[in-house]
Amino acid sequence: MSASAMESSTSIRRKITLNDIAAGCGVSRATVSLVLRGSPLVNKHTRARVEEELRKQGYVYNRAAANLRRRTSSSIALVLNELGNPFFAEFAAGVDETLGEAGFVTLLGSTGESVEREQAVLSSLIEHGPGGIILSPAEGSDAERVLAAVGAQTPVLLFNRELGGNLPEYAHWDRLMLDNQRGARIATEHLIAQGHKRIAFYGGHGDSSSCRQRHAGYVEAMNAAGLPIAPRWRVETLPTRMDAARACGELFAAKPAPTAAVCYNDAVALGLMLGLNQRGIQPGREFALTGFDDVAEAAFSTPPLTTLATDPRARGRQAAQLLLARLRKPQAEATTTVAPVTLVIRESSGAPHAT
Amino acid sequence: MSASAMESSTSIRRKITLNDIAAGCGVSRATVSLVLRGSPLVNKHTRARVEEELRKQGYVYNRAAANLRRRTSSSIALVLNELGNPFFAEFAAGVDETLGEAGFVTLLGSTGESVEREQAVLSSLIEHGPGGIILSPAEGSDAERVLAAVGAQTPVLLFNRELGGNLPEYAHWDRLMLDNQRGARIATEHLIAQGHKRIAFYGGHGDSSSCRQRHAGYVEAMNAAGLPIAPRWRVETLPTRMDAARACGELFAAKPAPTAAVCYNDAVALGLMLGLNQRGIQPGREFALTGFDDVAEAAFSTPPLTTLATDPRARGRQAAQLLLARLRKPQAEATTTVAPVTLVIRESSGAPHAT
DNA sequence: CGTTCGATTTGGATCGTTCCAAACCGAGAA
DNA sequence: TTCTCGGTTTGGAACGATCCAAATCGAACG
């Protein structure tokens, strides 16, 4: 008896549960639960007593247990192909911000652009029972495999890239995409308006849906202006600065050489600037170029880069909103949202140089 | 009867549980559980049957339920003061990589450098019962408040910044810090070796522990070399590029003006370069400077920036390792790890210009 | 044939919460 | 006095897994 009394004192802290609180102030577990959830049923006076006890014992709510019983979820999985990239980091920050406000917690997964890791990450995350998934697929990822990993129960919001393969129609997956085509088109139109006639499309490669879309926008603008496109004005590179710098020479192998280029993204554009500098060509004055993404650096490069702003943080918030909306109406039709991009004109896209 | 038969067919999919599998192949729930956990107890033949059934019904493991029963956790919370910053994004990628390999999932929280949000985020995350927390505190965050939010049960690993206030000794919180002081010292020594004698410490402000440490390293090197430090050679700014560019003039208000500066971090250094260019001073040739962090951009700025590499992704992996070690030995003494930084010499830190 | 033993399998309690139907209670109505 | 009726409170069964002690089983042994 005395032993049990000693044990019951504040010895090594177990986790405090509803039972402890209930016992501590002489009500039932159910009542405490009602207090926690702010039910109007409980009497003012008991509520006060219970709240005092909660505070005193340092109770922390066990949301996992609650979710189990209620068959609900309070988390959303966020799976990104490359978290290290500032674009996705900003996106993640936006997602987390909005989810947090809605009382959800973000389960993070980074796939490092590997389809295998994506599979592993998705299967692991799904076991934690997220209410939904925001997925920016790894390159080469296809619908069948993703569906196999996540099942048809959990809603998915695709961001930024399309999946290969196709989805059975019972899976209502929403999509949030950037307006790649229109973006590249207005960038091209801008260069044309500056007086350029020989314009290349530089960097990225055709495996990526975003690259194909941007290229299509470029072609569209060139055609609309009645300008010809030489095959050698399409230079493929990895979407990295280094590779873009390396491939610079290919641009001038073509005769006549282009006087401007629409680049796949900012990394490529900045790399191309580097390559131009190395060849003694002044970017912005002797050769015009545009980027895509408006990374922080674009405003500060020399010359500052004309590019398409996508506002990744706002996209993150938007993605979270879209998924939350889906949770509210699981059976609604699948939606596709195309986020606008805006052209930010800086000095890299000047008029053609008199040669 | 026929109604119930119809219902039992594959109508609208409920979630599949152990019971469904057990019923499906005529064994008990317990046996299925053993199969799932790869227990050697189960007969080869039954295991095969059960695994077949798992596959057939598309079972997904409910880790939350398992964690509840086992009183374990399979998640770690990662709370960052600014996820949008590439340094922390890389760090997060590293953390997630290592946690994933260890079978943990990352609960993300971004505080946007606000102490209030940090409180809210921590209290929300703690309800999900993470096994531990990796925290890069918001500026001005203090130990008492963090402790109140997370409780004494959950181990915490502090990254990058110290907390204000002090911790009761029963809380074994580990720490992973960058070697700020040594880093700034070797950067300063490098500038001294280049022949500079009038060296400023530029940017950041004294509220931040990392800034104080870096400043201390700078002072240490200057003193060791017997060089004087003029008060006006300490210019405080926000840790942003814009503000650093703005404050450039203050550096040259001092007479004699410095010929070089150790900058608080890369953002500040890049901003200072911008400011120098605006004043017609060529960074790297007419004025030497160093950064801190080695952000991706540092290698590509003009001139490329001499800076201290911290390898944030490796730090992330290391942080995860440290926390996992703590989970294995909850009662071990608290540790402090100081991660080395390495000087990357590029062109921004040239010898003094003959005036 | 009854026992024993190792290899498998299993029922029931349990983790911390929520749900639900039923119980309780004091006051005013009949 | 009994009955009814809001306003409160509550016990016990879930949720989907794991743990544990006990049951089952087939073969080998004496």
Coordinates of C-alpha atoms in Angstrom, one line a residue, chain B residues 56-304:
Chain B
K56 CA -4.5 -9.2 -53.1
Q57 CA -6.5 -6.9 -50.8
G58 CA -4.1 -4.0 -51.2
Y59 CA -3.4 -3.7 -47.5
V60 CA -1.6 -0.7 -46.2
Y61 CA 0.0 -0.7 -42.7
N62 CA -1.5 1.7 -40.2
R63 CA 1.6 2.9 -38.4
A64 CA -0.3 5.3 -36.2
A65 CA -2.2 2.4 -34.6
A66 CA 0.9 0.4 -34.2
N67 CA 2.7 3.4 -32.6
L68 CA -0.2 3.9 -30.2
R69 CA 0.0 0.3 -29.0
R70 CA 3.7 0.1 -28.9
R71 CA 4.2 3.5 -27.3
T72 CA 6.8 4.3 -29.9
S73 CA 7.1 7.0 -32.5
S74 CA 8.2 6.9 -36.1
S75 CA 8.5 10.6 -36.8
I76 CA 10.8 13.4 -36.0
A77 CA 9.8 17.1 -36.1
L78 CA 12.0 19.5 -38.0
V79 CA 11.4 23.1 -37.1
L80 CA 13.2 25.8 -39.1
N81 CA 13.3 29.5 -38.7
E82 CA 13.4 30.1 -42.4
L83 CA 12.8 27.2 -44.9
G84 CA 12.9 29.6 -47.9
N85 CA 16.5 30.2 -47.3
P86 CA 18.6 27.8 -49.5
F87 CA 20.9 27.0 -46.5
F88 CA 18.0 25.6 -44.5
A89 CA 16.4 24.0 -47.5
E90 CA 19.6 22.0 -48.1
F91 CA 19.8 21.3 -44.4
A92 CA 16.2 20.0 -44.5
A93 CA 17.0 17.8 -47.5
G94 CA 19.9 16.3 -45.5
V95 CA 17.8 15.6 -42.5
D96 CA 15.0 14.0 -44.4
E97 CA 17.4 11.8 -46.3
T98 CA 19.0 10.3 -43.2
L99 CA 15.7 10.1 -41.3
G100 CA 14.1 8.3 -44.2
E101 CA 16.8 5.7 -44.3
A102 CA 16.3 5.1 -40.6
G103 CA 12.6 4.6 -41.2
F104 CA 11.5 7.9 -39.7
V105 CA 9.3 10.4 -41.4
T106 CA 9.9 14.2 -41.1
L107 CA 7.2 16.5 -39.7
L108 CA 8.0 19.9 -41.1
G109 CA 7.4 23.2 -39.4
S110 CA 8.6 26.6 -40.6
T111 CA 8.4 29.5 -38.2
G112 CA 9.3 32.5 -40.5
E113 CA 11.6 33.8 -37.8
S114 CA 8.7 34.6 -35.5
V115 CA 8.8 33.5 -31.8
E116 CA 5.0 33.3 -31.6
R117 CA 4.8 31.1 -34.7
E118 CA 7.5 28.9 -33.3
Q119 CA 5.4 28.4 -30.1
A120 CA 2.4 27.5 -32.2
V121 CA 4.3 25.2 -34.5
L122 CA 6.0 23.4 -31.7
S123 CA 2.7 22.8 -29.7
S124 CA 1.0 21.6 -32.8
L125 CA 3.8 19.2 -33.8
I126 CA 4.2 17.8 -30.3
E127 CA 0.6 16.6 -30.4
H128 CA 1.6 14.3 -33.1
G129 CA 4.1 12.6 -30.8
P130 CA 7.4 12.9 -32.6
G131 CA 10.2 10.9 -31.2
G132 CA 12.4 14.0 -31.2
I133 CA 12.7 17.5 -32.5
I134 CA 15.4 19.2 -34.6
L135 CA 15.1 22.9 -34.0
S136 CA 16.8 25.9 -35.5
P137 CA 15.3 28.5 -33.3
A138 CA 13.8 31.8 -34.4
E139 CA 15.8 34.8 -33.4
G140 CA 14.9 35.8 -29.8
S141 CA 13.5 32.4 -28.9
D142 CA 14.3 31.3 -25.3
A143 CA 14.7 28.0 -23.6
E144 CA 11.9 28.4 -21.1
R145 CA 9.3 28.9 -23.8
V146 CA 10.5 26.1 -26.0
L147 CA 10.6 23.8 -23.0
A148 CA 7.1 24.8 -22.1
A149 CA 5.9 23.9 -25.6
V150 CA 7.7 20.6 -26.1
G151 CA 7.8 19.3 -22.5
A152 CA 10.7 17.5 -21.0
Q153 CA 9.9 14.1 -22.5
T154 CA 10.8 14.8 -26.1
P155 CA 14.5 15.1 -26.9
V156 CA 15.5 18.2 -28.8
L157 CA 18.5 18.9 -31.0
L158 CA 19.4 22.6 -31.3
F159 CA 20.9 23.6 -34.6
N160 CA 22.7 26.7 -35.7
R161 CA 21.6 29.0 -32.9
E162 CA 21.7 29.2 -29.2
L163 CA 18.5 29.8 -27.2
G164 CA 18.2 32.7 -24.9
G165 CA 17.5 32.0 -21.2
N166 CA 18.7 28.7 -19.7
L167 CA 17.6 25.2 -19.5
P168 CA 16.9 23.2 -16.4
E169 CA 19.7 20.5 -16.1
Y170 CA 17.3 17.6 -16.4
A171 CA 16.7 18.5 -20.0
H172 CA 19.4 16.8 -22.1
W173 CA 19.3 18.8 -25.2
D174 CA 22.1 18.2 -27.7
R175 CA 23.5 21.0 -29.9
L176 CA 25.0 21.1 -33.4
M177 CA 26.6 24.4 -34.1
L178 CA 28.8 25.8 -36.9
D179 CA 32.3 26.8 -36.0
N180 CA 31.5 30.5 -36.6
Q181 CA 34.3 31.9 -34.6
R182 CA 37.0 29.9 -36.2
G183 CA 35.5 30.4 -39.7
A184 CA 35.6 34.2 -39.4
R185 CA 39.1 34.0 -37.9
I186 CA 40.5 32.1 -40.8
A187 CA 38.8 34.3 -43.3
T188 CA 40.3 37.3 -41.6
E189 CA 43.7 35.6 -41.5
H190 CA 43.4 35.0 -45.2
L191 CA 42.8 38.7 -45.9
I192 CA 45.7 39.6 -43.6
A193 CA 47.9 37.2 -45.5
Q194 CA 46.9 38.9 -48.7
G195 CA 48.4 42.1 -47.3
H196 CA 45.3 43.8 -46.0
K197 CA 45.7 45.8 -42.8
R198 CA 42.5 47.8 -42.6
I199 CA 39.8 45.2 -42.4
A200 CA 36.1 45.8 -41.6
F201 CA 33.5 43.4 -40.2
Y202 CA 30.4 44.0 -42.3
G203 CA 26.7 43.2 -41.9
G204 CA 24.5 41.3 -39.6
H205 CA 23.6 42.5 -36.2
G206 CA 24.6 41.8 -32.6
D207 CA 21.3 40.2 -31.5
S208 CA 22.2 37.0 -33.3
S209 CA 24.5 34.6 -31.6
S210 CA 26.1 33.5 -34.9
C211 CA 26.9 37.1 -35.7
R212 CA 28.5 37.7 -32.4
Q213 CA 30.6 34.6 -32.7
R214 CA 31.8 35.5 -36.2
H215 CA 32.7 39.0 -35.0
A216 CA 34.7 37.5 -32.2
G217 CA 36.7 35.4 -34.6
Y218 CA 37.4 38.5 -36.6
V219 CA 38.6 40.4 -33.5
E220 CA 40.7 37.4 -32.5
A221 CA 42.6 37.3 -35.8
M222 CA 43.1 41.1 -35.9
N223 CA 44.4 41.1 -32.4
A224 CA 46.7 38.2 -33.1
A225 CA 48.1 40.0 -36.0
G226 CA 48.5 43.2 -33.9
L227 CA 46.2 45.1 -36.3
P228 CA 44.0 47.9 -34.9
I229 CA 40.3 47.9 -35.3
A230 CA 38.5 51.2 -35.9
P231 CA 34.9 51.4 -34.4
R232 CA 33.5 52.5 -37.7
W233 CA 34.8 49.3 -39.4
R234 CA 31.8 47.6 -37.7
V235 CA 28.8 48.2 -39.9
E236 CA 25.5 46.6 -38.9
T237 CA 22.8 45.6 -41.4
L238 CA 19.9 43.3 -41.8
P239 CA 21.2 39.9 -43.0
T240 CA 19.9 40.6 -46.5
R241 CA 21.4 41.5 -49.8
M242 CA 19.3 44.7 -50.2
D243 CA 20.2 46.2 -46.8
A244 CA 23.8 45.3 -47.2
A245 CA 23.9 47.1 -50.6
R246 CA 22.3 50.1 -49.0
A247 CA 24.7 50.4 -46.1
C248 CA 27.8 50.3 -48.3
G249 CA 28.5 54.0 -47.9
E250 CA 29.0 53.7 -44.2
L251 CA 32.1 51.7 -44.8
F252 CA 33.8 54.6 -46.6
A253 CA 32.7 57.2 -44.1
A254 CA 35.5 56.0 -41.9
K255 CA 38.9 57.6 -42.5
P256 CA 41.1 55.8 -43.2
A257 CA 38.7 53.6 -45.1
P258 CA 39.2 49.8 -44.9
T259 CA 40.6 47.9 -47.9
A260 CA 38.8 44.7 -47.2
A261 CA 35.8 43.3 -45.2
V262 CA 34.8 40.1 -43.6
C263 CA 31.1 39.8 -44.2
Y264 CA 28.6 38.2 -41.9
N265 CA 27.4 35.9 -44.6
D266 CA 27.1 35.4 -48.4
A267 CA 23.9 37.4 -48.8
V268 CA 25.6 40.4 -47.1
A269 CA 28.8 39.9 -49.1
L270 CA 26.9 39.8 -52.4
G271 CA 24.9 42.9 -51.4
L272 CA 28.1 44.6 -50.5
M273 CA 29.5 43.8 -54.0
L274 CA 26.4 45.3 -55.5
G275 CA 27.0 48.5 -53.4
L276 CA 30.6 48.6 -54.4
N277 CA 29.8 48.3 -58.1
Q278 CA 27.3 51.2 -57.7
R279 CA 30.0 53.4 -56.3
G280 CA 32.4 52.4 -59.1
I281 CA 34.6 50.3 -56.9
Q282 CA 35.6 46.9 -58.3
P283 CA 35.1 44.2 -55.8
G284 CA 38.0 41.7 -55.7
R285 CA 40.4 44.2 -57.2
E286 CA 39.9 47.5 -55.5
F287 CA 38.2 46.1 -52.4
A288 CA 38.5 42.5 -51.0
L289 CA 35.7 40.7 -49.2
T290 CA 34.7 37.3 -47.9
G291 CA 31.3 35.7 -47.2
F292 CA 30.0 32.9 -45.1
D293 CA 27.9 29.9 -46.1
D294 CA 29.0 29.1 -49.7
V295 CA 25.6 29.4 -51.2
A296 CA 25.3 28.1 -54.8
E297 CA 25.6 31.6 -56.1
A298 CA 28.9 32.4 -54.5
A299 CA 30.8 30.3 -57.1
F300 CA 29.2 32.3 -59.9
S301 CA 29.1 35.9 -58.8
T302 CA 31.4 38.3 -60.5
P303 CA 33.9 38.0 -59.0
P304 CA 33.4 34.6 -57.5

